[in-house]
């Protein structure tokens, strides 16, 4: 296969960029709808020709073939020799997904059944008022983001999330809690992660100050793939909710890692979340590439990253409950595509994953939007709006939506010197591309669709850039060096300054 930058489509796209009128002069009318999710991508510096060429590029990178390999359980995570089957976690009961001679749907639905029973029982018991999920990275960001996003459905015990190894995190969380009414979910795929195991042991010691070893069975559960480590910790097999190594950490909220979600909003709502993700999986699998939401978002990202030099991409949800969504996507995108070596070990000669950042609107407007409007870099942005107020307050909601809509207009059209009455400080160049994604309501189903939309967008980009989007070797070096400092003591003057009294 030709190297990416030597493909004819690459050259064509370079030329098309030069020929394209500036964004504010374009009159695109480009929208796509899917089951309660509406995408307006009119405010992009594109033409039908650009889209056609980007789609041709995707085809030449065998996007459809790679997509099918993912769905059918081929080991596309080649560096870790693993399949990538998070899509099976949200497939319906009757689906058949064979992996190594076994239909994984049986295992998935057995686990879901147990999650249903455990969360159902817990939500009717009155003796558990608080749940503490202890996990980090993929074992924290996804369930935490979803519990926040669907807070307006929360009816069960209060769910807390502890991730940082900074003792302040666990200690501040435990301060207000009563061990008799607290349940700990130790969420760790490997059950060896330093931060999680440290926090889990601290939680256990706190618990045993006033409770008995025999009480652990009713107050600690494990969400993991590592049965031996779970039982060594003192959690019985029946209190472990398993998943498999073909679920990547940042794609694991759909697995037993989502137990905190079931406990917070109920299993039926968790199933709706899965159904939404599955609906997006089907769309990604079957819609033609030029009418395929994740494909279009992915291709637009490639367009700006590789042909417009855009180093960053902003995620701007106009919904307070989605306030953890940018942080969640930061991991999903940057850990997946923040790489410059291809699947089979060649150094890339093109840019890859952008810097992802964002904040819930309108807070961001009073913080970093200045730079998006008038800074020296072009930063494409996704605006995520929710049509129906989910907290019943129409006055607030109208203001919120008007702000989001106005920002995309301002970013596209800008303001000329004469419109600014000759004041150069008030000139806005405009021409900043944006997508507007509208959820008709912030329901579990729509959230499931939205998350899967971005998962597949990241997959599309990783495929074009020829990356393995499912490993994360870049996080290892720092861990090794931290252990060296812990085991061998300070190595440098700075280490000594920081660590010695
Ligand atoms: C995600 C990464 C990483 C992982 C954490 C926690 O894709 O692999 O963020 O989720 O390091 O790992 P454990 O779940 O094994 O504790």
XYZ file of C-alpha atoms and ligand atoms in Angstrom:
517
model
C 0.000 0.000 0.000
C 1.267 3.469 -0.897
C 2.373 5.644 1.979
C -0.315 8.074 3.013
C 1.405 11.226 1.780
C 2.178 9.616 -1.564
C -1.401 8.779 -2.396
C -2.937 10.718 -5.273
C -5.828 11.779 -3.000
C -3.328 13.491 -0.697
C -2.036 15.631 -3.564
C -5.580 16.346 -4.744
C -6.596 17.487 -1.273
C -3.611 19.855 -1.103
C -4.680 21.372 -4.399
C -8.340 21.592 -3.398
C -7.369 23.473 -0.264
C -5.622 26.116 -2.344
C -8.612 26.471 -4.653
C -11.244 26.719 -1.926
C -12.847 30.134 -1.236
C -12.605 31.229 2.375
C -15.053 29.594 4.775
C -17.200 32.675 5.415
C -17.921 32.928 1.687
C -19.158 29.330 1.453
C -22.841 28.542 1.429
C -22.853 24.924 2.492
C -26.020 23.266 3.682
C -24.831 19.983 5.092
C -26.763 18.046 7.690
C -27.219 14.462 8.750
C -29.633 12.943 11.229
C -29.586 9.688 13.123
C -32.237 8.654 15.675
C -32.295 11.827 17.749
C -28.803 13.008 16.860
C -28.522 15.840 14.365
C -25.240 16.950 12.811
C -24.888 20.274 11.030
C -21.503 20.381 9.322
C -22.219 23.331 7.062
C -19.740 25.598 8.827
C -16.706 23.756 7.477
C -14.142 24.838 4.910
C -15.184 22.136 2.476
C -16.887 21.537 -0.845
C -18.538 18.416 -2.233
C -15.281 17.761 -4.045
C -13.291 17.913 -0.804
C -15.670 15.441 0.833
C -15.462 13.137 -2.176
C -11.662 13.245 -2.101
C -11.532 12.628 1.661
C -13.838 9.651 1.213
C -11.603 8.380 -1.581
C -8.637 8.730 0.767
C -10.489 6.729 3.445
C -11.290 4.013 0.908
C -7.705 3.837 -0.239
C -6.709 3.341 3.425
C -9.159 0.413 3.515
C -11.344 1.991 6.169
C -14.272 -0.326 5.476
C -12.073 -3.407 5.713
C -10.500 -2.260 9.003
C -13.941 -1.420 10.386
C -15.172 -4.910 9.551
C -12.067 -6.471 11.102
C -12.836 -4.625 14.331
C -16.467 -5.748 14.449
C -15.599 -9.370 13.705
C -12.946 -9.724 16.379
C -9.734 -9.765 14.351
C -6.712 -8.910 16.457
C -6.351 -5.362 15.155
C -4.603 -4.281 18.362
C -1.480 -5.854 16.892
C 1.099 -4.619 19.412
C -0.834 -6.208 22.285
C -2.069 -9.112 20.137
C -5.694 -8.439 21.091
C -9.063 -8.134 19.440
C -11.076 -4.940 19.896
C -14.645 -5.914 20.662
C -16.243 -3.185 22.756
C -18.974 -3.044 20.089
C -20.065 -6.573 21.126
C -20.769 -5.272 24.639
C -23.698 -3.285 23.314
C -24.970 -5.741 20.724
C -28.416 -7.241 21.327
C -28.801 -10.560 23.115
C -29.571 -12.470 19.898
C -26.405 -11.257 18.123
C -23.629 -13.728 17.416
C -20.057 -12.503 17.772
C -17.577 -15.314 17.526
C -14.124 -14.967 18.972
C -11.738 -17.913 19.186
C -14.538 -20.356 18.481
C -16.895 -18.987 21.131
C -19.922 -16.694 20.884
C -18.887 -13.908 23.265
C -22.495 -12.727 23.573
C -23.188 -15.520 26.069
C -20.495 -14.269 28.423
C -21.583 -10.645 27.894
C -25.226 -11.306 28.661
C -24.442 -13.475 31.687
C -22.421 -10.611 33.121
C -25.166 -8.111 32.286
C -27.667 -10.358 34.070
C -25.497 -10.307 37.183
C -25.072 -6.539 36.926
C -28.842 -6.207 36.699
C -29.367 -8.372 39.776
C -26.655 -6.643 41.819
C -27.756 -3.109 40.980
C -31.436 -3.985 41.364
C -30.876 -5.483 44.805
C -28.750 -2.568 45.894
C -31.203 0.063 44.769
C -33.983 -1.404 46.912
C -31.811 -2.061 49.976
C -31.798 0.913 52.252
C -28.564 0.080 53.981
C -26.301 1.332 51.173
C -26.427 5.098 50.697
C -23.049 5.681 49.042
C -20.982 3.942 46.416
C -17.318 4.714 45.883
C -15.884 3.700 42.508
C -12.118 3.408 42.829
C -10.410 3.310 39.439
C -8.336 5.503 37.136
C -8.042 6.304 33.426
C -10.469 4.120 31.500
C -11.784 2.669 34.761
C -12.850 6.126 35.935
C -13.325 8.649 33.131
C -16.107 6.806 31.287
C -18.374 5.815 34.202
C -17.752 9.153 35.931
C -18.617 11.108 32.778
C -21.811 9.075 32.217
C -22.975 9.323 35.851
C -22.569 13.097 35.628
C -24.211 13.321 32.201
C -27.275 11.369 33.335
C -27.495 12.817 36.832
C -31.032 13.935 36.104
C -32.031 10.229 36.075
C -30.165 9.372 39.284
C -32.380 7.790 41.874
C -30.166 5.295 43.689
C -27.376 5.758 46.177
C -24.913 8.558 45.693
C -21.936 7.550 43.572
C -18.475 9.000 44.232
C -15.384 8.566 42.060
C -11.870 8.325 43.438
C -8.979 8.103 40.989
C -5.934 10.164 41.967
C -3.184 8.597 44.077
C -3.072 11.924 45.930
C -4.390 10.874 49.353
C -6.538 13.984 49.388
C -8.874 12.366 46.874
C -9.778 9.262 48.888
C -9.557 10.971 52.268
C -11.822 13.874 51.316
C -14.310 11.404 49.820
C -14.360 9.118 52.858
C -14.738 12.005 55.295
C -18.501 12.222 55.032
C -19.150 8.479 54.675
C -20.265 5.764 57.044
C -18.626 2.343 56.438
C -21.885 0.588 57.360
C -23.702 2.228 54.443
C -20.864 2.402 51.885
C -20.123 0.033 49.028
C -16.755 0.111 47.243
C -16.399 -0.841 43.593
C -12.759 -1.527 42.810
C -12.620 -0.950 39.061
C -9.415 -2.133 37.461
C -8.933 -4.242 34.369
C -5.514 -5.455 35.519
C -6.059 -5.098 39.279
C -2.415 -4.043 39.547
C -2.596 -0.302 38.808
C -0.600 1.571 41.430
C -3.097 4.361 42.054
C -6.131 2.092 42.244
C -4.533 -0.517 44.462
C -3.198 2.173 46.816
C -6.650 3.766 47.080
C -8.329 0.369 47.439
C -6.044 -0.599 50.336
C -6.651 2.765 52.016
C -10.409 2.232 51.642
C -10.122 -1.271 53.085
C -8.106 -0.058 56.094
C -10.655 2.717 56.704
C -13.474 0.186 56.477
C -11.823 -2.297 58.859
C -11.386 0.362 61.524
C -15.000 -0.184 62.497
C -16.106 -3.270 60.535
C -15.073 -6.942 60.396
C -13.189 -8.852 57.679
C -16.396 -10.845 57.181
C -18.226 -7.611 56.260
C -15.954 -7.097 53.235
C -18.120 -9.485 51.214
C -21.070 -7.107 51.463
C -19.148 -3.889 50.978
C -16.497 -4.527 48.307
C -16.990 -5.587 44.691
C -14.405 -5.891 41.930
C -14.788 -5.018 38.237
C -11.833 -6.696 36.614
C -10.298 -9.270 34.309
C -7.867 -10.575 36.950
C -9.575 -13.127 39.227
C -6.392 -14.107 41.117
C -5.541 -10.544 42.105
C -9.166 -9.890 43.080
C -9.319 -12.910 45.401
C -5.859 -12.073 46.827
C -7.283 -8.685 47.781
C -10.021 -10.474 49.719
C -12.936 -10.055 47.354
C -14.826 -13.290 46.693
C -15.381 -14.578 43.177
C -19.140 -13.969 43.428
C -18.459 -10.301 44.056
C -16.320 -9.957 40.951
C -17.856 -8.738 37.699
C -15.571 -9.838 34.895
C -14.765 -8.583 31.419
C -12.227 -9.672 28.827
C -8.936 -8.393 27.497
C -10.592 -7.470 24.185
C -12.106 -4.461 25.955
C -9.670 -1.547 26.014
C -9.703 0.566 29.186
C -10.963 3.729 27.472
C -13.682 1.703 25.733
C -14.779 -0.148 28.874
C -17.722 1.814 30.263
C -19.995 -0.612 28.385
C -18.585 -3.586 30.308
C -18.819 -4.373 34.017
C -16.798 -1.167 34.515
C -20.241 0.441 34.016
C -21.646 -1.105 37.225
C -21.523 2.285 38.989
C -23.739 3.638 36.178
C -26.296 0.836 36.733
C -26.298 1.560 40.433
C -26.750 5.298 39.940
C -29.469 5.351 37.268
C -30.813 1.801 37.180
C -30.100 -1.125 34.879
C -32.884 -0.283 32.410
C -31.278 3.091 31.751
C -27.873 1.428 31.361
C -29.439 -0.849 28.741
C -30.766 2.229 26.911
C -27.226 3.633 26.900
C -25.994 0.366 25.349
C -28.833 0.443 22.811
C -27.859 3.977 21.754
C -24.248 2.951 21.234
C -25.395 -0.073 19.259
C -27.566 2.128 17.030
C -24.479 4.213 16.234
C -22.451 1.026 15.618
C -25.043 -0.022 13.034
C -24.970 3.402 11.399
C -21.153 3.323 11.249
C -21.228 -0.190 9.812
C -23.874 0.361 7.161
C -24.212 4.019 6.082
C -22.363 5.071 2.931
C -19.120 6.785 3.899
C -20.233 10.231 2.713
C -23.404 9.981 4.831
C -21.787 8.394 7.831
C -21.489 10.619 10.911
C -18.343 9.187 12.519
C -16.676 8.930 9.103
C -17.458 12.553 8.267
C -16.298 13.845 11.655
C -13.127 11.785 11.354
C -12.400 12.973 7.827
C -12.997 16.606 8.742
C -10.485 16.177 11.551
C -7.922 14.730 9.122
C -8.610 17.608 6.715
C -7.835 20.250 9.321
C -4.962 18.397 11.001
C -3.073 17.479 7.847
C -4.004 20.144 5.339
C -4.690 23.173 7.539
C -2.151 22.530 10.278
C -4.747 22.628 13.033
C -2.983 21.355 16.158
C -5.951 21.376 18.487
C -9.632 20.535 18.441
C -12.130 21.908 20.971
C -15.068 19.946 22.406
C -17.707 22.347 23.681
C -20.823 20.762 25.168
C -23.564 23.263 25.907
C -24.917 21.128 28.735
C -23.636 21.362 32.282
C -24.204 17.642 32.847
C -21.751 16.932 30.012
C -18.998 18.787 31.854
C -16.762 15.685 32.011
C -17.267 14.885 28.325
C -14.226 16.886 27.111
C -11.989 15.156 29.699
C -13.370 11.768 28.663
C -12.736 12.493 24.977
C -9.306 13.822 25.768
C -8.306 10.326 26.868
C -10.245 8.548 24.148
C -8.692 10.602 21.373
C -5.242 11.504 22.662
C -4.413 8.068 24.118
C -5.656 6.413 20.930
C -4.084 8.593 18.255
C -1.302 10.486 20.037
C 1.297 8.377 18.224
C 3.863 8.867 15.473
C 4.772 5.272 14.674
C 2.510 3.281 12.367
C 0.947 -0.089 13.179
C 3.967 -1.914 11.822
C 6.641 0.321 13.251
C 7.354 3.016 10.643
C 7.788 6.648 11.667
C 5.003 8.818 10.257
C 5.857 11.773 8.007
C 2.523 13.459 8.674
C 0.762 14.902 11.707
C -1.558 12.702 13.765
C -3.939 13.162 16.714
C -4.756 16.743 17.709
C -4.730 18.210 21.210
C -8.259 17.812 22.574
C -9.558 20.276 25.104
C -12.845 21.812 26.105
C -15.239 22.889 28.761
C -18.959 23.063 29.205
C -20.528 26.091 27.537
C -20.973 28.884 28.558
C -18.100 28.599 31.052
C -15.575 28.251 28.241
C -16.809 31.484 26.687
C -15.574 33.355 29.755
C -12.239 31.575 29.679
C -10.431 30.399 26.540
C -12.760 31.357 23.670
C -10.761 34.587 23.324
C -7.952 32.537 21.753
C -10.295 30.617 19.460
C -11.775 33.883 18.182
C -8.661 36.044 17.951
C -5.584 33.871 18.630
C -2.934 32.978 16.064
C -3.970 29.332 15.499
C -7.032 27.935 13.830
C -8.872 25.670 16.276
C -11.800 23.724 14.836
C -14.509 22.996 17.391
C -17.495 20.723 17.988
C -20.467 22.407 19.629
C -22.787 19.904 21.327
C -26.264 21.230 22.058
C -29.265 19.601 23.728
C -32.569 20.754 22.293
C -34.851 19.938 25.199
C -34.063 21.315 28.656
C -33.384 18.438 31.009
C -33.791 20.479 34.138
C -37.086 22.031 33.311
C -35.938 25.629 33.178
C -36.817 27.123 29.807
C -35.469 30.601 30.460
C -31.971 29.258 31.255
C -32.117 26.832 28.381
C -32.983 29.403 25.729
C -30.055 31.550 26.850
C -27.750 28.540 26.804
C -28.731 27.515 23.273
C -28.639 31.086 21.931
C -25.068 31.364 23.190
C -23.962 28.146 21.540
C -25.548 29.043 18.218
C -24.164 32.584 18.299
C -20.639 31.335 18.900
C -20.629 29.164 15.779
C -21.888 32.135 13.707
C -19.271 34.463 15.205
C -16.482 31.943 14.620
C -17.459 31.493 10.992
C -18.277 35.069 9.956
C -16.056 37.120 12.256
C -16.230 40.901 12.265
C -14.547 43.248 9.782
C -12.697 46.463 10.625
C -15.588 48.558 9.416
C -18.079 46.490 11.434
C -15.772 47.106 14.389
C -15.944 50.874 13.752
C -12.266 50.957 12.874
C -11.060 49.394 16.147
C -8.454 46.718 15.236
C -8.851 45.068 18.652
C -12.416 44.212 17.774
C -11.662 42.611 14.420
C -12.460 38.884 14.268
C -11.052 37.071 11.249
C -13.760 34.435 11.321
C -13.223 31.345 9.134
C -13.032 29.077 12.194
C -14.720 25.787 11.291
C -17.260 24.207 13.612
C -19.598 21.234 13.725
C -22.864 21.499 15.601
C -24.163 18.262 17.082
C -27.679 18.483 18.480
C -29.175 15.848 20.776
C -32.926 16.166 20.823
C -32.767 15.211 24.513
C -30.036 14.189 26.953
C -31.281 10.608 27.306
C -29.195 7.475 27.946
C -29.894 6.384 24.356
C -28.670 9.640 22.840
C -25.641 9.729 25.118
C -24.796 6.190 24.028
C -24.976 7.314 20.417
C -22.823 10.376 21.094
C -20.067 8.414 22.836
C -19.993 5.748 20.114
C -19.932 8.506 17.487
C -16.655 9.786 18.912
C -15.230 6.295 19.458
C -15.691 5.589 15.773
C -14.471 9.037 14.733
C -11.203 8.267 16.552
C -11.077 4.863 14.847
C -11.548 6.462 11.414
C -8.662 8.849 12.010
C -6.406 6.131 13.421
C -7.089 4.029 10.329
C -6.192 6.841 7.944
C -3.036 7.610 9.906
C -2.185 3.877 9.968
C -1.976 3.801 13.772
C -2.871 1.139 16.297
C -5.452 3.216 18.186
C -5.849 0.601 20.899
C -2.534 0.513 22.734
C -0.919 3.195 24.907
C 2.844 2.574 25.133
C 3.398 6.287 25.770
C 2.148 6.012 29.338
C 4.713 3.387 30.382
C 8.017 5.264 30.638
C 6.850 7.652 33.361
C 5.432 4.728 35.383
C 8.760 2.877 35.203
C 10.711 5.940 36.290
C 8.292 6.614 39.183
C 8.855 3.050 40.411
C 12.610 3.525 40.126
C 12.399 6.631 42.309
C 10.206 4.778 44.817
C 12.507 1.753 44.917
C 15.967 3.315 44.566
C 15.404 6.744 46.151
C 16.019 10.232 44.676
C 18.150 10.283 41.523
C 18.661 13.997 40.895
C 19.005 17.284 42.787
C 15.356 18.070 42.096
C 14.241 14.643 43.354
C 16.199 15.268 46.562
C 14.736 18.749 46.975
C 11.202 17.444 46.597
C 11.436 14.152 48.450
C 13.822 14.794 51.358
C 12.732 16.636 54.509
C -7.076 3.115 28.807
C -5.804 2.866 29.431
C -5.712 3.309 30.880
C -6.305 2.334 31.884
C -5.841 2.727 33.290
C -6.426 1.865 34.362
O -7.370 2.778 27.696
O -5.446 1.549 29.257
O -6.270 4.581 31.090
O -7.685 2.321 31.800
O -4.451 2.691 33.341
O -6.065 0.536 34.185
P -6.729 -0.609 35.023
O -8.176 -0.646 34.697
O -6.022 -1.869 34.645
O -6.536 -0.254 36.476
